[in-house]
């Protein structure tokens, strides 16, 4: 393992501040754990809850832990807001409501391992072929539907970008690698463990030699919308590079380069060990309003022309990254997460 040392190139890493959304999520999880224990002790037969969403859209949630060591919880059903509120109105009116539930759950424990899909186009430059440019997105999905926008769309775009490069018989200087991640929805397990196995441990910041050879990682995981730009993830040294690379795509609507960070997907696994990791900005479409983790996340929600636009831009970014004389500029190495706790 290589010793973790600060890297002078690029912008200094900003001191991380508290994330109110994450804090609220952790409070909710803590409360839910206590509530589940109480309901189990009370021997509750069934919990009926109102799902978020309207007009037939049901945003699904997960009230139980996925860990194989987790304690059992009371059975729970989520219903659409329309059905749930009708039951509430009947009860308030003094009407007796009867409900029959048939819940069958099967736990698959014969193989608890997650599997990533990895492929690459080998580099051809004698000096640079051992360096790598990576793209990726997660291919697991939530249980409400078929996961078309989250994240079959991102996986398809990244595969299409690789197909484009193969179709033009591109011979990159650096190796280009695609990874489709498993278990993102459970906590970025696929990408985090890949990073741990190949690049380093964010808890200790003990880095492996491969960490020095990965120029950048590009991720797509925000639905079917067009690419409108890219988050720099606090790395202002890449601003002029990305602006130049987006210039040919102004007529396709991709112009934005922002210093902002974005999280909750697989590029943060790379950023955590000092590797330039980026997520593209996309048109929101109805991603958060309708399809994200809902029963509406189906194939008919995909917009083919927007996915083609995204694949073209990703292929261009990968092309340019692989051909640069230098690797992409880096921020200072983050502090070991164990030291922050």
mmCIF file of C-alpha atoms in Angstrom:
data_model
loop_
_atom_site.group_PDB
_atom_site.id
_atom_site.type_symbol
_atom_site.label_atom_id
_atom_site.label_comp_id
_atom_site.label_asym_id
_atom_site.label_seq_id
_atom_site.Cartn_x
_atom_site.Cartn_y
_atom_site.Cartn_z
ATOM 1 C CA UNK A 1 0.000 0.000 0.000
ATOM 2 C CA UNK A 2 1.140 3.512 -0.752
ATOM 3 C CA UNK A 3 1.342 5.982 2.097
ATOM 4 C CA UNK A 4 -1.356 8.639 1.984
ATOM 5 C CA UNK A 5 0.195 12.010 1.193
ATOM 6 C CA UNK A 6 -1.393 15.333 0.285
ATOM 7 C CA UNK A 7 -1.391 16.112 -3.430
ATOM 8 C CA UNK A 8 -0.696 19.702 -4.375
ATOM 9 C CA UNK A 9 -2.497 19.796 -7.713
ATOM 10 C CA UNK A 10 -6.018 21.144 -7.901
ATOM 11 C CA UNK A 11 -8.151 22.859 -5.324
ATOM 12 C CA UNK A 12 -7.896 22.230 -1.586
ATOM 13 C CA UNK A 13 -10.600 20.001 -0.217
ATOM 14 C CA UNK A 14 -13.223 21.958 1.613
ATOM 15 C CA UNK A 15 -13.828 21.186 5.246
ATOM 16 C CA UNK A 16 -16.908 18.929 5.224
ATOM 17 C CA UNK A 17 -19.890 20.423 7.006
ATOM 18 C CA UNK A 18 -22.917 18.635 8.422
ATOM 19 C CA UNK A 19 -25.470 17.328 5.962
ATOM 20 C CA UNK A 20 -28.973 18.166 7.284
ATOM 21 C CA UNK A 21 -30.656 15.658 4.965
ATOM 22 C CA UNK A 22 -28.365 12.840 6.066
ATOM 23 C CA UNK A 23 -28.818 13.806 9.720
ATOM 24 C CA UNK A 24 -32.592 13.724 9.283
ATOM 25 C CA UNK A 25 -32.341 10.338 7.572
ATOM 26 C CA UNK A 26 -30.289 8.907 10.431
ATOM 27 C CA UNK A 27 -32.799 10.226 12.989
ATOM 28 C CA UNK A 28 -35.605 8.599 11.018
ATOM 29 C CA UNK A 29 -33.750 5.287 10.890
ATOM 30 C CA UNK A 30 -33.070 5.391 14.627
ATOM 31 C CA UNK A 31 -36.730 6.100 15.347
ATOM 32 C CA UNK A 32 -37.823 3.371 12.941
ATOM 33 C CA UNK A 33 -35.595 0.826 14.671
ATOM 34 C CA UNK A 34 -37.124 1.654 18.055
ATOM 35 C CA UNK A 35 -40.647 1.626 16.614
ATOM 36 C CA UNK A 36 -40.087 -1.765 14.966
ATOM 37 C CA UNK A 37 -38.913 -3.223 18.276
ATOM 38 C CA UNK A 38 -41.998 -1.839 20.054
ATOM 39 C CA UNK A 39 -44.415 -3.189 17.437
ATOM 40 C CA UNK A 40 -42.733 -6.580 17.524
ATOM 41 C CA UNK A 41 -43.074 -6.717 21.312
ATOM 42 C CA UNK A 42 -46.760 -5.794 20.974
ATOM 43 C CA UNK A 43 -47.213 -8.697 18.543
ATOM 44 C CA UNK A 44 -48.744 -6.485 15.838
ATOM 45 C CA UNK A 45 -50.167 -8.589 13.015
ATOM 46 C CA UNK A 46 -49.996 -6.055 10.177
ATOM 47 C CA UNK A 47 -48.956 -2.437 9.639
ATOM 48 C CA UNK A 48 -50.777 -0.503 6.930
ATOM 49 C CA UNK A 49 -49.001 2.678 5.883
ATOM 50 C CA UNK A 50 -49.595 5.433 3.366
ATOM 51 C CA UNK A 51 -46.996 5.557 0.622
ATOM 52 C CA UNK A 52 -45.718 8.864 -0.687
ATOM 53 C CA UNK A 53 -47.082 9.781 -4.093
ATOM 54 C CA UNK A 54 -50.304 10.810 -5.821
ATOM 55 C CA UNK A 55 -52.347 10.002 -8.919
ATOM 56 C CA UNK A 56 -51.420 6.333 -8.919
ATOM 57 C CA UNK A 57 -47.727 6.785 -8.148
ATOM 58 C CA UNK A 58 -46.468 4.841 -5.138
ATOM 59 C CA UNK A 59 -42.976 5.642 -3.875
ATOM 60 C CA UNK A 60 -41.824 2.484 -2.165
ATOM 61 C CA UNK A 61 -39.747 2.406 0.997
ATOM 62 C CA UNK A 62 -38.021 -0.242 3.050
ATOM 63 C CA UNK A 63 -39.018 -0.553 6.672
ATOM 64 C CA UNK A 64 -36.696 -3.422 7.510
ATOM 65 C CA UNK A 65 -32.981 -4.035 7.452
ATOM 66 C CA UNK A 66 -31.545 -6.098 4.604
ATOM 67 C CA UNK A 67 -28.799 -7.541 6.840
ATOM 68 C CA UNK A 68 -28.872 -11.315 7.260
ATOM 69 C CA UNK A 69 -28.462 -10.806 11.020
ATOM 70 C CA UNK A 70 -31.394 -8.368 11.343
ATOM 71 C CA UNK A 71 -34.288 -9.123 13.653
ATOM 72 C CA UNK A 72 -37.707 -9.834 12.190
ATOM 73 C CA UNK A 73 -40.196 -6.978 11.971
ATOM 74 C CA UNK A 74 -43.976 -6.862 11.834
ATOM 75 C CA UNK A 75 -45.459 -7.349 8.334
ATOM 76 C CA UNK A 76 -46.118 -4.033 6.600
ATOM 77 C CA UNK A 77 -48.034 -3.036 3.491
ATOM 78 C CA UNK A 78 -47.837 0.325 1.742
ATOM 79 C CA UNK A 79 -50.880 1.541 -0.126
ATOM 80 C CA UNK A 80 -51.449 4.441 -2.464
ATOM 81 C CA UNK A 81 -52.509 7.687 -0.846
ATOM 82 C CA UNK A 82 -55.944 7.434 -2.439
ATOM 83 C CA UNK A 83 -56.655 3.977 -0.985
ATOM 84 C CA UNK A 84 -55.173 4.776 2.411
ATOM 85 C CA UNK A 85 -57.123 8.011 2.848
ATOM 86 C CA UNK A 86 -60.356 6.297 1.839
ATOM 87 C CA UNK A 87 -59.842 3.799 4.657
ATOM 88 C CA UNK A 88 -59.156 6.677 7.054
ATOM 89 C CA UNK A 89 -62.367 8.450 6.003
ATOM 90 C CA UNK A 90 -64.415 5.294 6.508
ATOM 91 C CA UNK A 91 -62.975 4.772 9.979
ATOM 92 C CA UNK A 92 -63.636 8.388 10.935
ATOM 93 C CA UNK A 93 -67.221 7.941 9.780
ATOM 94 C CA UNK A 94 -67.608 4.970 12.100
ATOM 95 C CA UNK A 95 -67.571 2.379 9.341
ATOM 96 C CA UNK A 96 -65.973 -0.981 9.986
ATOM 97 C CA UNK A 97 -63.147 -1.713 7.570
ATOM 98 C CA UNK A 98 -62.088 -5.293 6.941
ATOM 99 C CA UNK A 99 -58.907 -6.156 5.126
ATOM 100 C CA UNK A 100 -57.451 -9.477 4.088
ATOM 101 C CA UNK A 101 -53.701 -9.688 3.506
ATOM 102 C CA UNK A 102 -51.657 -12.532 2.093
ATOM 103 C CA UNK A 103 -47.972 -11.713 2.540
ATOM 104 C CA UNK A 104 -45.369 -14.156 1.297
ATOM 105 C CA UNK A 105 -41.716 -13.270 1.772
ATOM 106 C CA UNK A 106 -38.748 -15.332 0.697
ATOM 107 C CA UNK A 107 -35.212 -14.674 1.890
ATOM 108 C CA UNK A 108 -32.458 -15.844 -0.436
ATOM 109 C CA UNK A 109 -29.424 -16.636 1.689
ATOM 110 C CA UNK A 110 -27.501 -19.176 -0.379
ATOM 111 C CA UNK A 111 -25.394 -16.374 -1.932
ATOM 112 C CA UNK A 112 -25.115 -13.015 -0.167
ATOM 113 C CA UNK A 113 -22.314 -11.780 -2.423
ATOM 114 C CA UNK A 114 -22.836 -8.834 -4.773
ATOM 115 C CA UNK A 115 -21.374 -8.882 -8.281
ATOM 116 C CA UNK A 116 -20.054 -6.008 -10.387
ATOM 117 C CA UNK A 117 -19.736 -6.170 -14.178
ATOM 118 C CA UNK A 118 -16.392 -4.841 -15.434
ATOM 119 C CA UNK A 119 -14.974 -4.555 -18.968
ATOM 120 C CA UNK A 120 -12.332 -2.427 -20.655
ATOM 121 C CA UNK A 121 -10.692 -1.192 -23.834
ATOM 122 C CA UNK A 122 -6.952 -1.623 -23.418
ATOM 123 C CA UNK A 123 -4.678 1.386 -23.673
ATOM 124 C CA UNK A 124 -2.081 1.484 -26.444
ATOM 125 C CA UNK A 125 0.471 4.114 -25.386
ATOM 126 C CA UNK A 126 3.648 2.560 -23.995
ATOM 127 C CA UNK A 127 3.904 5.124 -21.197
ATOM 128 C CA UNK A 128 0.209 5.652 -20.436
ATOM 129 C CA UNK A 129 -1.521 2.305 -21.057
ATOM 130 C CA UNK A 130 -1.302 1.330 -17.376
ATOM 131 C CA UNK A 131 -3.275 4.441 -16.438
ATOM 132 C CA UNK A 132 -7.068 4.118 -16.436
ATOM 133 C CA UNK A 133 -10.180 6.172 -17.156
ATOM 134 C CA UNK A 134 -13.361 4.735 -15.640
ATOM 135 C CA UNK A 135 -17.067 5.201 -16.293
ATOM 136 C CA UNK A 136 -19.960 3.529 -14.564
ATOM 137 C CA UNK A 137 -23.391 3.411 -13.024
ATOM 138 C CA UNK A 138 -25.299 0.972 -10.869
ATOM 139 C CA UNK A 139 -27.434 -1.743 -12.443
ATOM 140 C CA UNK A 140 -29.365 -2.856 -9.376
ATOM 141 C CA UNK A 141 -32.761 -1.257 -8.792
ATOM 142 C CA UNK A 142 -35.545 -0.688 -6.276
ATOM 143 C CA UNK A 143 -38.390 -3.167 -5.934
ATOM 144 C CA UNK A 144 -41.319 -0.956 -6.976
ATOM 145 C CA UNK A 145 -40.939 -1.501 -10.730
ATOM 146 C CA UNK A 146 -38.282 -2.524 -13.262
ATOM 147 C CA UNK A 147 -35.747 0.219 -12.488
ATOM 148 C CA UNK A 148 -35.687 1.781 -15.954
ATOM 149 C CA UNK A 149 -34.673 5.300 -14.901
ATOM 150 C CA UNK A 150 -32.849 4.160 -11.752
ATOM 151 C CA UNK A 151 -30.601 3.003 -13.108
ATOM 152 C CA UNK A 152 -30.973 0.968 -16.288
ATOM 153 C CA UNK A 153 -30.771 4.319 -18.101
ATOM 154 C CA UNK A 154 -27.346 5.143 -16.663
ATOM 155 C CA UNK A 155 -26.052 1.636 -17.314
ATOM 156 C CA UNK A 156 -27.288 1.735 -20.912
ATOM 157 C CA UNK A 157 -25.700 5.145 -21.539
ATOM 158 C CA UNK A 158 -22.319 3.963 -20.266
ATOM 159 C CA UNK A 159 -22.498 0.785 -22.351
ATOM 160 C CA UNK A 160 -23.433 2.852 -25.406
ATOM 161 C CA UNK A 161 -20.484 5.181 -24.797
ATOM 162 C CA UNK A 162 -18.177 2.160 -24.876
ATOM 163 C CA UNK A 163 -19.888 0.896 -28.037
ATOM 164 C CA UNK A 164 -19.323 4.257 -29.734
ATOM 165 C CA UNK A 165 -15.611 4.142 -28.930
ATOM 166 C CA UNK A 166 -15.354 0.583 -30.233
ATOM 167 C CA UNK A 167 -17.346 1.456 -33.367
ATOM 168 C CA UNK A 168 -14.874 4.179 -34.379
ATOM 169 C CA UNK A 169 -12.008 1.758 -33.717
ATOM 170 C CA UNK A 170 -10.590 4.095 -31.088
ATOM 171 C CA UNK A 171 -7.149 3.169 -29.766
ATOM 172 C CA UNK A 172 -6.898 5.070 -26.476
ATOM 173 C CA UNK A 173 -3.620 6.040 -24.880
ATOM 174 C CA UNK A 174 -4.968 5.090 -21.461
ATOM 175 C CA UNK A 175 -7.081 2.046 -20.676
ATOM 176 C CA UNK A 176 -10.830 2.755 -20.570
ATOM 177 C CA UNK A 177 -12.820 0.701 -18.074
ATOM 178 C CA UNK A 178 -16.561 0.454 -17.508
ATOM 179 C CA UNK A 179 -18.072 -0.853 -14.280
ATOM 180 C CA UNK A 180 -21.740 -1.557 -13.638
ATOM 181 C CA UNK A 181 -22.191 -1.650 -9.886
ATOM 182 C CA UNK A 182 -24.297 -3.949 -7.770
ATOM 183 C CA UNK A 183 -25.821 -3.116 -4.381
ATOM 184 C CA UNK A 184 -25.799 0.656 -4.855
ATOM 185 C CA UNK A 185 -29.274 0.869 -3.379
ATOM 186 C CA UNK A 186 -28.111 -0.830 -0.173
ATOM 187 C CA UNK A 187 -25.326 1.712 0.381
ATOM 188 C CA UNK A 188 -22.935 1.878 -2.616
ATOM 189 C CA UNK A 189 -21.608 -1.545 -1.642
ATOM 190 C CA UNK A 190 -20.492 -2.499 -5.161
ATOM 191 C CA UNK A 191 -18.391 0.592 -5.831
ATOM 192 C CA UNK A 192 -17.182 1.018 -2.247
ATOM 193 C CA UNK A 193 -15.806 -2.495 -2.091
ATOM 194 C CA UNK A 194 -14.278 -2.189 -5.557
ATOM 195 C CA UNK A 195 -12.499 0.963 -4.376
ATOM 196 C CA UNK A 196 -11.449 -0.785 -1.169
ATOM 197 C CA UNK A 197 -10.036 -3.753 -3.097
ATOM 198 C CA UNK A 198 -8.250 -1.755 -5.788
ATOM 199 C CA UNK A 199 -7.532 1.796 -4.653
ATOM 200 C CA UNK A 200 -7.555 2.268 -0.901
ATOM 201 C CA UNK A 201 -9.416 2.427 2.384
ATOM 202 C CA UNK A 202 -11.142 5.760 3.169
ATOM 203 C CA UNK A 203 -11.233 4.862 6.863
ATOM 204 C CA UNK A 204 -7.449 4.834 7.155
ATOM 205 C CA UNK A 205 -6.449 6.528 3.861
ATOM 206 C CA UNK A 206 -3.966 3.757 3.237
ATOM 207 C CA UNK A 207 -3.810 3.796 -0.561
ATOM 208 C CA UNK A 208 -2.801 1.179 -3.111
ATOM 209 C CA UNK A 209 -0.609 1.824 -6.121
ATOM 210 C CA UNK A 210 -3.619 1.573 -8.470
ATOM 211 C CA UNK A 211 -4.996 4.750 -6.886
ATOM 212 C CA UNK A 212 -2.207 6.758 -8.508
ATOM 213 C CA UNK A 213 -3.062 5.368 -11.959
ATOM 214 C CA UNK A 214 -6.778 6.169 -12.154
ATOM 215 C CA UNK A 215 -7.171 9.507 -13.911
ATOM 216 C CA UNK A 216 -10.922 9.992 -13.353
ATOM 217 C CA UNK A 217 -14.226 8.232 -12.803
ATOM 218 C CA UNK A 218 -17.466 9.443 -14.467
ATOM 219 C CA UNK A 219 -20.893 8.369 -13.212
ATOM 220 C CA UNK A 220 -24.489 8.605 -14.456
ATOM 221 C CA UNK A 221 -27.413 7.979 -12.112
ATOM 222 C CA UNK A 222 -30.159 10.600 -12.338
ATOM 223 C CA UNK A 223 -32.708 9.216 -14.740
ATOM 224 C CA UNK A 224 -33.360 9.478 -18.451
ATOM 225 C CA UNK A 225 -32.806 13.227 -18.951
ATOM 226 C CA UNK A 226 -30.238 14.893 -21.189
ATOM 227 C CA UNK A 227 -26.835 15.800 -19.816
ATOM 228 C CA UNK A 228 -26.747 19.543 -19.086
ATOM 229 C CA UNK A 229 -23.287 19.715 -17.537
ATOM 230 C CA UNK A 230 -21.144 18.238 -14.796
ATOM 231 C CA UNK A 231 -20.577 18.636 -11.053
ATOM 232 C CA UNK A 232 -16.909 19.409 -10.321
ATOM 233 C CA UNK A 233 -17.222 17.941 -6.819
ATOM 234 C CA UNK A 234 -15.267 20.838 -5.321
ATOM 235 C CA UNK A 235 -12.356 20.400 -7.751
ATOM 236 C CA UNK A 236 -12.088 23.845 -9.367
ATOM 237 C CA UNK A 237 -8.929 22.877 -11.276
ATOM 238 C CA UNK A 238 -11.045 20.893 -13.750
ATOM 239 C CA UNK A 239 -13.271 23.885 -14.615
ATOM 240 C CA UNK A 240 -11.388 25.072 -17.730
ATOM 241 C CA UNK A 241 -10.992 21.483 -18.908
ATOM 242 C CA UNK A 242 -14.677 20.633 -18.634
ATOM 243 C CA UNK A 243 -15.759 23.956 -20.144
ATOM 244 C CA UNK A 244 -13.599 23.279 -23.196
ATOM 245 C CA UNK A 245 -14.929 19.740 -23.523
ATOM 246 C CA UNK A 246 -18.552 20.912 -23.334
ATOM 247 C CA UNK A 247 -18.077 23.664 -25.930
ATOM 248 C CA UNK A 248 -18.910 21.383 -28.915
ATOM 249 C CA UNK A 249 -22.168 20.363 -27.221
ATOM 250 C CA UNK A 250 -23.694 23.810 -26.675
ATOM 251 C CA UNK A 251 -26.248 23.121 -29.387
ATOM 252 C CA UNK A 252 -27.270 19.987 -27.447
ATOM 253 C CA UNK A 253 -27.853 22.012 -24.288
ATOM 254 C CA UNK A 254 -24.829 20.855 -22.265
ATOM 255 C CA UNK A 255 -23.141 23.986 -20.897
ATOM 256 C CA UNK A 256 -23.079 23.935 -17.093
ATOM 257 C CA UNK A 257 -19.932 23.401 -15.030
ATOM 258 C CA UNK A 258 -20.543 23.854 -11.313
ATOM 259 C CA UNK A 259 -18.201 23.627 -8.330
ATOM 260 C CA UNK A 260 -21.007 21.993 -6.344
ATOM 261 C CA UNK A 261 -20.806 18.538 -4.832
ATOM 262 C CA UNK A 262 -23.488 15.948 -5.344
ATOM 263 C CA UNK A 263 -23.742 12.670 -3.494
ATOM 264 C CA UNK A 264 -25.731 9.484 -2.899
ATOM 265 C CA UNK A 265 -24.284 7.595 -5.854
ATOM 266 C CA UNK A 266 -21.154 5.749 -6.867
ATOM 267 C CA UNK A 267 -18.727 8.555 -7.758
ATOM 268 C CA UNK A 268 -18.458 9.417 -4.055
ATOM 269 C CA UNK A 269 -16.744 6.067 -3.441
ATOM 270 C CA UNK A 270 -13.860 7.259 -5.627
ATOM 271 C CA UNK A 271 -13.869 10.809 -4.283
ATOM 272 C CA UNK A 272 -13.483 9.375 -0.772
ATOM 273 C CA UNK A 273 -9.968 8.122 -1.583
ATOM 274 C CA UNK A 274 -8.801 11.175 -3.516
ATOM 275 C CA UNK A 275 -9.658 10.010 -7.043
ATOM 276 C CA UNK A 276 -11.397 12.595 -9.259
ATOM 277 C CA UNK A 277 -14.972 11.316 -9.342
ATOM 278 C CA UNK A 278 -17.731 13.146 -11.193
ATOM 279 C CA UNK A 279 -21.486 12.909 -11.708
ATOM 280 C CA UNK A 280 -23.122 14.503 -14.748
ATOM 281 C CA UNK A 281 -25.959 17.021 -14.390
ATOM 282 C CA UNK A 282 -29.138 15.815 -16.092
ATOM 283 C CA UNK A 283 -32.556 17.174 -16.934
ATOM 284 C CA UNK A 284 -34.717 16.146 -13.976
ATOM 285 C CA UNK A 285 -37.666 15.163 -16.192
ATOM 286 C CA UNK A 286 -40.086 13.452 -13.771
ATOM 287 C CA UNK A 287 -37.329 11.514 -12.009
ATOM 288 C CA UNK A 288 -37.852 12.696 -8.439
ATOM 289 C CA UNK A 289 -41.477 13.694 -8.991
ATOM 290 C CA UNK A 290 -42.649 10.396 -10.466
ATOM 291 C CA UNK A 291 -40.192 7.553 -11.165
ATOM 292 C CA UNK A 292 -37.433 7.447 -8.528
ATOM 293 C CA UNK A 293 -38.025 4.358 -6.344
ATOM 294 C CA UNK A 294 -41.647 4.155 -7.449
ATOM 295 C CA UNK A 295 -44.031 1.852 -9.282
ATOM 296 C CA UNK A 296 -43.703 4.177 -12.306
ATOM 297 C CA UNK A 297 -40.028 3.395 -12.964
ATOM 298 C CA UNK A 298 -40.696 1.439 -16.138
ATOM 299 C CA UNK A 299 -39.353 1.261 -19.697
ATOM 300 C CA UNK A 300 -41.949 3.636 -21.148
ATOM 301 C CA UNK A 301 -40.475 6.473 -19.032
ATOM 302 C CA UNK A 302 -37.184 6.400 -20.959
ATOM 303 C CA UNK A 303 -36.482 9.055 -23.606
ATOM 304 C CA UNK A 304 -34.344 7.503 -26.324
ATOM 305 C CA UNK A 305 -33.022 10.724 -27.866
ATOM 306 C CA UNK A 306 -31.943 12.050 -24.467
ATOM 307 C CA UNK A 307 -30.073 8.825 -23.721
ATOM 308 C CA UNK A 308 -28.301 9.063 -27.086
ATOM 309 C CA UNK A 309 -27.264 12.636 -26.305
ATOM 310 C CA UNK A 310 -25.908 11.545 -22.921
ATOM 311 C CA UNK A 311 -23.954 8.636 -24.405
ATOM 312 C CA UNK A 312 -22.363 10.932 -26.986
ATOM 313 C CA UNK A 313 -21.175 13.390 -24.331
ATOM 314 C CA UNK A 314 -19.878 10.640 -22.052
ATOM 315 C CA UNK A 315 -17.954 9.087 -24.944
ATOM 316 C CA UNK A 316 -16.398 12.483 -25.685
ATOM 317 C CA UNK A 317 -15.349 13.020 -22.052
ATOM 318 C CA UNK A 318 -13.802 9.565 -21.926
ATOM 319 C CA UNK A 319 -12.027 10.129 -25.243
ATOM 320 C CA UNK A 320 -10.538 13.413 -24.047
ATOM 321 C CA UNK A 321 -9.553 12.077 -20.619
ATOM 322 C CA UNK A 322 -7.793 9.096 -22.141
ATOM 323 C CA UNK A 323 -5.798 11.261 -24.567
ATOM 324 C CA UNK A 324 -4.630 14.044 -22.221
ATOM 325 C CA UNK A 325 -0.894 14.408 -21.741
ATOM 326 C CA UNK A 326 -1.478 14.627 -17.985
ATOM 327 C CA UNK A 327 -3.898 12.863 -15.688
ATOM 328 C CA UNK A 328 -6.865 14.864 -14.435
ATOM 329 C CA UNK A 329 -5.986 17.337 -11.644
ATOM 330 C CA UNK A 330 -6.764 16.220 -8.116
ATOM 331 C CA UNK A 331 -7.903 17.812 -4.888
ATOM 332 C CA UNK A 332 -6.002 17.367 -1.665
ATOM 333 C CA UNK A 333 -6.480 13.937 -0.177
ATOM 334 C CA UNK A 334 -9.404 13.738 2.227
ATOM 335 C CA UNK A 335 -8.836 12.939 5.857
ATOM 336 C CA UNK A 336 -9.321 9.362 6.963
ATOM 337 C CA UNK A 337 -12.973 8.907 7.888
ATOM 338 C CA UNK A 338 -11.978 7.033 11.043
ATOM 339 C CA UNK A 339 -10.245 10.206 12.239
ATOM 340 C CA UNK A 340 -13.452 12.207 11.723
ATOM 341 C CA UNK A 341 -15.553 10.002 13.998
#
